[in-house]
Short mmCIF file of C-alpha atoms and ligand atoms in Angstrom, two decimals:
data_model
loop_
_atom_site.label_atom_id
_atom_site.label_comp_id
_atom_site.label_asym_id
_atom_site.label_seq_id
_atom_site.Cartn_x
_atom_site.Cartn_y
_atom_site.Cartn_z
CA UNK Q 1 16.10 -25.51 0.39
CA UNK Q 2 12.65 -26.56 -0.65
CA UNK Q 3 9.14 -24.90 -0.33
CA UNK Q 4 8.11 -27.02 2.83
CA UNK Q 5 11.39 -26.05 4.64
CA UNK Q 6 10.95 -22.24 3.77
CA UNK Q 7 7.18 -22.32 4.67
CA UNK Q 8 8.49 -24.07 8.07
CA UNK Q 9 10.88 -21.04 8.77
CA UNK Q 10 7.72 -18.87 8.09
CA UNK Q 11 5.71 -20.79 10.65
CA UNK Q 12 8.31 -20.42 13.21
CA UNK Q 13 7.87 -16.64 12.77
CA UNK Q 14 11.19 -16.28 11.02
CA UNK Q 15 11.56 -13.61 8.09
CA UNK Q 16 12.73 -15.21 4.93
CA UNK Q 17 16.10 -14.65 3.51
CA UNK Q 18 16.55 -12.67 0.26
CA UNK Q 19 17.53 -16.22 -1.74
CA UNK Q 20 14.22 -17.76 -0.03
CA UNK Q 21 12.42 -14.91 -1.29
CA UNK Q 22 13.65 -15.24 -4.82
CA UNK Q 23 13.04 -19.13 -4.71
CA UNK Q 24 9.27 -18.36 -3.90
CA UNK Q 25 8.96 -15.39 -6.41
CA UNK Q 26 10.37 -17.97 -9.31
CA UNK Q 27 7.67 -20.49 -8.61
CA UNK Q 28 5.24 -20.80 -11.39
CA UNK Q 29 1.93 -18.64 -10.13
CA UNK Q 30 -0.17 -22.00 -10.91
CA UNK Q 31 1.88 -24.46 -9.10
CA UNK Q 32 0.82 -26.24 -6.02
CA UNK Q 33 3.82 -24.87 -4.09
CA UNK Q 34 2.63 -21.24 -5.19
CA UNK Q 35 -0.79 -21.93 -3.81
CA UNK Q 36 0.79 -23.24 -0.46
CA UNK Q 37 2.85 -20.17 -0.14
CA UNK Q 38 -0.52 -18.13 -0.40
CA UNK Q 39 -2.23 -19.99 2.31
CA UNK Q 40 0.82 -19.37 4.52
CA UNK Q 41 0.70 -15.68 3.94
CA UNK Q 42 -3.01 -15.83 4.36
CA UNK Q 43 -2.41 -17.34 7.98
CA UNK Q 44 0.50 -14.92 8.84
CA UNK Q 45 -1.65 -11.81 7.78
CA UNK Q 46 -4.70 -13.21 9.79
CA UNK Q 47 -2.48 -13.97 12.70
CA UNK Q 48 -0.78 -10.33 12.87
CA UNK Q 49 -3.97 -8.22 11.96
CA UNK Q 50 -6.24 -10.38 14.38
CA UNK Q 51 -8.20 -11.32 11.32
CA UNK Q 52 -9.25 -7.83 10.55
CA UNK Q 53 -8.71 -6.63 7.01
CA UNK Q 54 -9.05 -2.48 6.40
CA UNK Q 55 -10.30 -0.42 3.63
CA UNK Q 56 -8.63 2.92 3.18
CA UNK Q 57 -10.21 5.42 0.99
CA UNK Q 58 -8.33 8.18 -1.24
CA UNK Q 59 -9.16 11.18 -3.03
CA UNK Q 60 -7.07 13.57 -4.81
CA UNK Q 61 -6.67 17.06 -3.99
CA UNK Q 62 -5.67 18.03 -7.48
CA UNK Q 63 -5.36 16.86 -11.09
CA UNK Q 64 -2.43 18.23 -13.12
CA UNK Q 65 0.00 17.31 -15.76
CA UNK Q 66 3.10 16.48 -13.43
CA UNK Q 67 6.62 17.14 -14.93
CA UNK Q 68 8.28 14.23 -12.77
CA UNK Q 69 7.11 11.83 -15.88
CA UNK Q 70 6.94 8.59 -13.95
CA UNK Q 71 6.03 6.49 -17.07
CA UNK Q 72 3.38 4.52 -15.66
CA UNK Q 73 1.52 7.40 -14.22
CA UNK Q 74 -1.61 9.05 -16.10
CA UNK Q 75 -0.75 12.48 -14.69
CA UNK Q 76 2.85 12.22 -16.38
CA UNK Q 77 3.20 15.09 -18.67
CA UNK Q 78 4.93 12.84 -20.79
CA UNK Q 79 2.07 10.63 -21.29
CA UNK Q 80 -0.33 13.47 -22.58
CA UNK Q 81 -3.75 12.21 -20.86
CA UNK Q 82 -4.49 15.33 -18.94
CA UNK Q 83 -3.64 18.82 -20.34
CA UNK Q 84 -5.59 20.98 -17.80
CA UNK Q 85 -4.82 21.50 -14.01
CA UNK Q 86 -7.71 21.16 -11.89
CA UNK Q 87 -8.20 21.24 -8.16
CA UNK Q 88 -10.85 20.87 -5.10
CA UNK Q 89 -11.84 23.82 -3.10
CA UNK Q 90 -11.86 23.07 0.65
CA UNK Q 91 -15.36 22.55 0.79
CA UNK Q 92 -15.46 19.83 -2.02
CA UNK Q 93 -12.41 18.20 -0.30
CA UNK Q 94 -14.21 18.08 2.95
CA UNK Q 95 -17.33 16.77 1.23
CA UNK Q 96 -15.19 13.82 -0.16
CA UNK Q 97 -13.50 13.21 3.32
CA UNK Q 98 -16.90 13.19 5.21
CA UNK Q 99 -18.21 10.70 2.50
CA UNK Q 100 -15.43 8.26 3.05
CA UNK Q 101 -15.87 8.59 6.64
CA UNK Q 102 -19.55 7.79 6.48
CA UNK Q 103 -18.76 5.03 4.23
CA UNK Q 104 -16.84 3.22 7.10
CA UNK Q 105 -13.30 3.87 5.56
CA UNK Q 106 -10.63 2.67 8.17
CA UNK Q 107 -8.40 5.86 7.05
CA UNK Q 108 -9.04 8.58 4.88
CA UNK Q 109 -6.24 9.61 2.43
CA UNK Q 110 -5.61 12.86 0.80
CA UNK Q 111 -3.40 12.84 -2.18
CA UNK Q 112 -1.95 15.48 -4.57
CA UNK Q 113 0.59 15.52 -7.36
CA UNK Q 114 4.19 15.88 -6.50
CA UNK Q 115 4.44 19.69 -7.37
CA UNK Q 116 1.29 20.70 -5.86
CA UNK Q 117 1.90 23.70 -3.36
CA UNK Q 118 2.68 22.02 0.02
CA UNK Q 119 1.03 25.23 1.94
CA UNK Q 120 -2.31 24.83 -0.06
CA UNK Q 121 -2.23 21.13 0.70
CA UNK Q 122 -1.92 22.01 4.75
CA UNK Q 123 -4.73 24.63 4.23
CA UNK Q 124 -6.98 21.95 2.77
CA UNK Q 125 -6.04 19.32 5.10
CA UNK Q 126 -6.64 21.71 8.01
CA UNK Q 127 -10.30 22.25 6.71
CA UNK Q 128 -10.70 18.37 6.24
CA UNK Q 129 -9.24 17.57 9.72
CA UNK Q 130 -11.64 20.10 11.45
CA UNK Q 131 -14.60 18.66 9.94
CA UNK Q 132 -13.80 14.75 10.45
CA UNK Q 133 -14.17 12.90 13.89
CA UNK Q 134 -11.31 13.21 16.03
CA UNK Q 135 -10.68 9.72 15.72
CA UNK Q 136 -10.73 9.68 12.21
CA UNK Q 137 -7.38 8.21 10.85
CA UNK Q 138 -6.17 11.21 8.15
CA UNK Q 139 -2.99 10.20 5.91
CA UNK Q 140 -1.13 12.19 3.32
CA UNK Q 141 0.14 10.73 0.06
CA UNK Q 142 2.33 13.67 -1.15
CA UNK Q 143 5.76 13.99 -3.21
CA UNK Q 144 8.98 13.93 -1.20
CA UNK Q 145 9.22 16.03 1.62
CA UNK Q 146 11.91 17.63 4.04
CA UNK Q 147 12.07 16.91 7.85
CA UNK Q 148 10.46 20.43 8.32
CA UNK Q 149 7.50 19.64 6.12
CA UNK Q 150 7.29 16.30 7.44
CA UNK Q 151 6.70 17.87 11.01
CA UNK Q 152 4.01 20.09 9.65
CA UNK Q 153 2.22 17.09 8.23
CA UNK Q 154 2.17 15.68 11.88
CA UNK Q 155 0.93 19.07 13.36
CA UNK Q 156 -1.76 19.11 10.92
CA UNK Q 157 -3.24 16.18 12.31
CA UNK Q 158 -2.04 13.27 10.00
CA UNK Q 159 -1.29 10.05 11.70
CA UNK Q 160 1.03 8.80 8.78
CA UNK Q 161 1.79 8.89 4.72
CA UNK Q 162 2.06 6.39 2.02
CA UNK Q 163 5.45 6.76 0.30
CA UNK Q 164 7.09 4.14 -2.12
CA UNK Q 165 10.57 3.87 -3.36
CA UNK Q 166 8.99 2.56 -6.83
CA UNK Q 167 10.74 0.00 -8.82
CA UNK Q 168 13.34 1.29 -10.97
CA UNK Q 169 12.94 4.72 -9.53
CA UNK Q 170 14.99 7.17 -11.39
CA UNK Q 171 15.02 4.95 -14.61
CA UNK Q 172 11.15 4.91 -15.11
CA UNK Q 173 10.51 7.80 -12.97
CA UNK Q 174 11.79 11.29 -13.05
CA UNK Q 175 12.57 11.25 -9.34
CA UNK Q 176 15.60 9.80 -7.45
CA UNK Q 177 15.85 6.60 -5.14
CA UNK Q 178 17.93 8.51 -2.64
CA UNK Q 179 15.07 11.29 -2.56
CA UNK Q 180 12.45 8.86 -1.78
CA UNK Q 181 14.30 6.99 0.76
CA UNK Q 182 15.19 10.44 2.26
CA UNK Q 183 11.61 11.41 2.46
CA UNK Q 184 10.59 8.21 4.23
CA UNK Q 185 13.23 8.76 6.57
CA UNK Q 186 12.13 12.29 7.23
CA UNK Q 187 8.33 11.20 7.69
CA UNK Q 188 9.43 8.53 10.24
CA UNK Q 189 11.56 10.95 12.10
CA UNK Q 190 8.70 13.31 12.32
CA UNK Q 191 6.56 10.47 13.90
CA UNK Q 192 4.31 9.60 10.84
CA UNK Q 193 3.39 6.01 10.28
CA UNK Q 194 4.95 5.04 6.72
CA UNK Q 195 2.79 2.67 4.73
CA UNK Q 196 4.31 1.32 1.70
CA UNK Q 197 4.30 -1.08 -1.16
CA UNK Q 198 6.53 -2.92 -3.85
CA UNK Q 199 4.96 -1.18 -6.79
CA UNK Q 200 4.20 -0.72 -9.95
CA UNK Q 201 5.13 -4.30 -10.88
CA UNK Q 202 5.52 -5.21 -14.53
CA UNK Q 203 6.53 -8.35 -16.29
CA UNK Q 204 10.01 -6.87 -16.63
CA UNK Q 205 10.83 -6.99 -13.02
CA UNK Q 206 12.90 -10.04 -11.99
CA UNK Q 207 12.49 -11.88 -8.86
CA UNK Q 208 15.95 -10.50 -7.49
CA UNK Q 209 14.93 -7.02 -8.08
CA UNK Q 210 11.31 -7.76 -6.28
CA UNK Q 211 12.94 -9.43 -3.35
CA UNK Q 212 15.40 -6.26 -3.12
CA UNK Q 213 12.47 -4.25 -2.79
CA UNK Q 214 10.53 -6.29 -0.41
CA UNK Q 215 13.97 -6.20 1.61
CA UNK Q 216 13.93 -2.40 1.62
CA UNK Q 217 10.37 -2.04 2.72
CA UNK Q 218 10.85 -4.50 5.63
CA UNK Q 219 14.00 -2.32 6.58
CA UNK Q 220 11.66 0.74 7.48
CA UNK Q 221 9.40 -1.40 9.64
CA UNK Q 222 6.04 0.19 7.76
CA UNK Q 223 2.61 0.04 9.00
CA UNK Q 224 2.10 -2.30 6.03
CA UNK Q 225 3.84 -3.36 2.70
CA UNK Q 226 2.63 -5.17 0.12
CA UNK Q 227 2.71 -5.49 -3.77
CA UNK Q 228 0.78 -3.66 -6.95
CA UNK Q 229 0.97 -4.39 -10.30
CA UNK Q 230 1.24 -1.80 -12.93
CA UNK Q 231 -1.72 -0.84 -14.64
CA UNK Q 232 -1.32 -0.30 -18.30
CA UNK Q 233 -2.51 3.51 -19.41
CA UNK Q 234 -3.47 3.07 -23.14
CA UNK Q 235 -1.46 4.42 -25.78
CA UNK Q 236 1.74 5.21 -23.47
CA UNK Q 237 4.92 3.78 -24.33
CA UNK Q 238 5.26 1.88 -20.96
CA UNK Q 239 2.20 -0.08 -21.87
CA UNK Q 240 4.03 -2.09 -24.47
CA UNK Q 241 5.89 -3.78 -21.81
CA UNK Q 242 2.72 -5.44 -20.99
CA UNK Q 243 0.95 -6.41 -17.42
CA UNK Q 244 1.20 -9.15 -15.06
CA UNK Q 245 -1.90 -11.21 -13.96
CA UNK Q 246 -3.57 -10.97 -10.96
CA UNK Q 247 -2.45 -14.36 -9.93
CA UNK Q 248 1.03 -13.28 -10.15
CA UNK Q 249 0.34 -10.35 -8.23
CA UNK Q 250 -1.15 -12.32 -5.46
CA UNK Q 251 1.82 -14.39 -5.24
CA UNK Q 252 4.04 -11.53 -4.94
CA UNK Q 253 1.64 -10.02 -2.37
CA UNK Q 254 2.18 -13.59 -0.40
CA UNK Q 255 5.97 -13.65 -0.74
CA UNK Q 256 5.91 -9.85 0.54
CA UNK Q 257 4.01 -10.80 3.50
CA UNK Q 258 6.77 -13.55 4.37
CA UNK Q 259 9.53 -11.12 3.87
CA UNK Q 260 8.23 -8.75 6.57
CA UNK Q 261 8.83 -8.94 10.40
CA UNK Q 262 5.73 -9.56 12.29
CA UNK Q 263 6.04 -6.27 13.83
CA UNK Q 264 4.34 -5.00 10.26
CA UNK Q 265 0.44 -5.75 10.65
CA UNK Q 266 -0.79 -4.84 7.02
CA UNK Q 267 -0.26 -6.06 3.72
CA UNK Q 268 -1.60 -4.28 1.15
CA UNK Q 269 -2.54 -4.85 -2.74
CA UNK Q 270 -4.23 -2.44 -5.58
CA UNK Q 271 -6.19 -2.84 -7.31
CA UNK Q 272 -8.40 -4.65 -5.07
CA UNK Q 273 -9.35 -8.37 -6.01
CA UNK Q 274 -10.19 -11.52 -4.01
CA UNK Q 275 -6.99 -13.24 -5.25
CA UNK Q 276 -4.86 -10.76 -3.57
CA UNK Q 277 -7.23 -11.13 -0.27
CA UNK Q 278 -6.55 -14.87 -0.27
CA UNK Q 279 -2.84 -14.64 -1.02
CA UNK Q 280 -2.92 -12.42 2.37
CA UNK Q 281 -3.49 -8.90 1.26
CA UNK Q 282 -5.63 -7.09 4.28
CA UNK Q 283 -5.67 -3.82 2.89
CA UNK Q 284 -7.65 -2.44 0.05
CA UNK Q 285 -7.98 1.34 -1.20
CA UNK Q 286 -11.10 2.80 -2.36
CA UNK Q 287 -10.64 5.68 -4.68
CA UNK Q 288 -12.43 9.16 -5.83
CA UNK Q 289 -11.58 11.84 -8.00
CA UNK Q 290 -8.02 11.97 -9.97
CA UNK Q 291 -6.19 8.59 -9.97
CA UNK Q 292 -2.67 7.97 -11.33
CA UNK Q 293 -4.01 4.78 -12.93
CA UNK Q 294 -7.16 6.07 -14.82
CA UNK Q 295 -7.76 8.14 -17.95
CA UNK Q 296 -11.14 9.22 -16.26
CA UNK Q 297 -10.51 12.65 -14.10
CA UNK Q 298 -13.14 10.96 -11.66
CA UNK Q 299 -12.19 7.47 -11.04
CA UNK Q 300 -15.48 6.66 -9.40
CA UNK Q 301 -16.37 6.61 -13.18
CA UNK Q 302 -13.54 4.51 -14.11
CA UNK Q 303 -11.06 2.19 -12.39
CA UNK Q 304 -11.90 3.39 -8.70
CA UNK Q 305 -13.87 0.91 -6.45
CA UNK Q 306 -15.92 2.19 -3.52
CA UNK Q 307 -15.49 1.39 0.24
CA UNK Q 308 -18.24 -0.90 0.08
CA UNK Q 309 -16.96 -2.63 -3.06
CA UNK Q 310 -13.66 -3.28 -1.12
CA UNK Q 311 -15.47 -4.51 1.94
CA UNK Q 312 -17.48 -7.07 -0.29
CA UNK Q 313 -14.32 -8.24 -1.89
CA UNK Q 314 -12.70 -9.05 1.63
CA UNK Q 315 -15.90 -10.75 2.76
CA UNK Q 316 -16.11 -12.70 -0.54
CA UNK Q 317 -12.36 -14.16 0.57
CA UNK Q 318 -13.38 -14.81 4.10
CA UNK Q 319 -12.01 -11.84 5.89
CA UNK Q 320 -13.73 -9.84 8.34
CA UNK Q 321 -13.33 -6.30 7.98
CA UNK Q 322 -12.53 -3.84 10.75
CA UNK Q 323 -14.92 -1.19 11.93
CA UNK Q 324 -13.47 2.09 13.21
CA UNK Q 325 -10.13 3.82 12.68
CA UNK Q 326 -7.01 1.84 11.17
CA UNK Q 327 -5.14 -0.21 13.59
CA UNK Q 328 -2.47 -0.55 10.77
CA UNK Q 329 -1.66 3.35 11.08
CA UNK Q 330 -2.00 3.56 14.84
CA UNK Q 331 0.10 0.47 16.10
CA UNK Q 332 1.13 1.86 19.35
CA UNK Q 333 -2.43 2.62 20.25
CA UNK Q 334 -3.53 -1.24 19.46
CA UNK Q 335 -0.56 -3.40 19.98
CA UNK Q 336 -1.28 -4.65 16.11
CA UNK Q 337 1.58 -6.30 14.65
CA UNK Q 338 3.73 -6.26 18.11
CA UNK Q 339 3.40 -9.69 18.69
CA UNK Q 340 6.34 -11.71 17.90
CA UNK Q 341 7.91 -14.17 17.54
CA UNK Q 342 5.02 -16.22 16.03
CA UNK Q 343 4.10 -19.46 18.01
CA UNK Q 344 1.84 -21.17 15.77
CA UNK Q 345 4.80 -24.06 15.19
CA UNK Q 346 5.64 -24.66 18.46
CA UNK Q 347 1.99 -24.36 19.92
CA UNK Q 348 -0.70 -26.02 17.64
CA UNK Q 349 -3.22 -24.19 19.88
CA UNK Q 350 -1.97 -21.03 18.63
CA UNK Q 351 -2.45 -21.75 15.22
CA UNK Q 352 -6.14 -20.91 14.71
CA UNK Q 353 -7.18 -17.54 16.45
CA UNK Q 354 -5.50 -14.34 16.59
CA UNK Q 355 -3.38 -13.88 19.60
CA UNK Q 356 -2.97 -9.97 19.55
CA UNK Q 357 -5.76 -8.40 21.68
CA UNK Q 358 -7.62 -6.29 18.64
CA UNK Q 359 -10.91 -4.84 18.56
S1 SF4 Y 1 3.62 9.30 -9.77
FE1 SF4 Y 1 3.49 11.14 -8.90
S2 SF4 Y 1 5.91 12.13 -9.12
FE2 SF4 Y 1 5.18 10.71 -10.86
S3 SF4 Y 1 4.23 11.68 -12.33
FE3 SF4 Y 1 2.63 10.87 -11.22
S4 SF4 Y 1 2.11 12.69 -9.91
FE4 SF4 Y 1 4.28 12.88 -10.58
#
């Protein structure tokens, strides 16, 4: 099967097979075929999201050396980047959330390290929720959870979570793949929308591993999938493996889009970049406070990008940015991503505009 046949399948609204995903992942990132692939992924992303990209914004509730020791994480105790534990007060957390809301983030994320006390996280979430506009989308990025705790997150007002089965989970991380998957199923059973990603991609990951992970993310019908490269933390052992280029990441972002059913409206990448956006990424994150890819305790002084910065990157890439609460995390309310199959091949008139009513 050649690239034209594969892209024709995508234009017909079909999800690609693992063999086809591998073939696309094996393309040289700077080949003409890879650019065709990125253009097709961009078309599909615009179609399923009504041409509206989203910017979500995350702040960390705490910063602490973490015993889970994921090799790529600056919080990992084994990496010796941070030695002291600090946490926000509820007042500080509310201020962070209100700042993001005022900046126009489509969703506000609260993150904690895996071992942060869950009840404390809920307490702070209660204060944050009380102070945000009722329509503002609040998302949790926390460690593995039972079904009981997942229901508590839902009851606390979270619309969804971010949770990923990381590449080489259990090998490069101190957590188990089975536990990560179980948490994703618990979140879904509790009624939380799950956003996920193929991450953190390094040069050592094979096309077969990436394709398998793309298929796993598709299997949970997430609010969004996508791809993010590993950022080297200076001085760590894993930094010796190197980093993939933004262009290679963009290619993987594009392949991930074509491996998702059309019911999945979002396609994320991190860190934000125009190459990712032109390859079909329609979700970026702004960040403040602690960040597992940064050696600065305040990532806004380091790698973190602001909401306005993310919006500008989308605009430079010919994307409109959604105004208001996330459609990706509120699929039921907006019908986002629900349209299928894609009619663009059968109906040329459908090629040029969004079919889903969004806005
Ligand atoms: S990625 Fe999460 S679980 Fe792993 S070391 Fe960092 S904070 Fe801990």
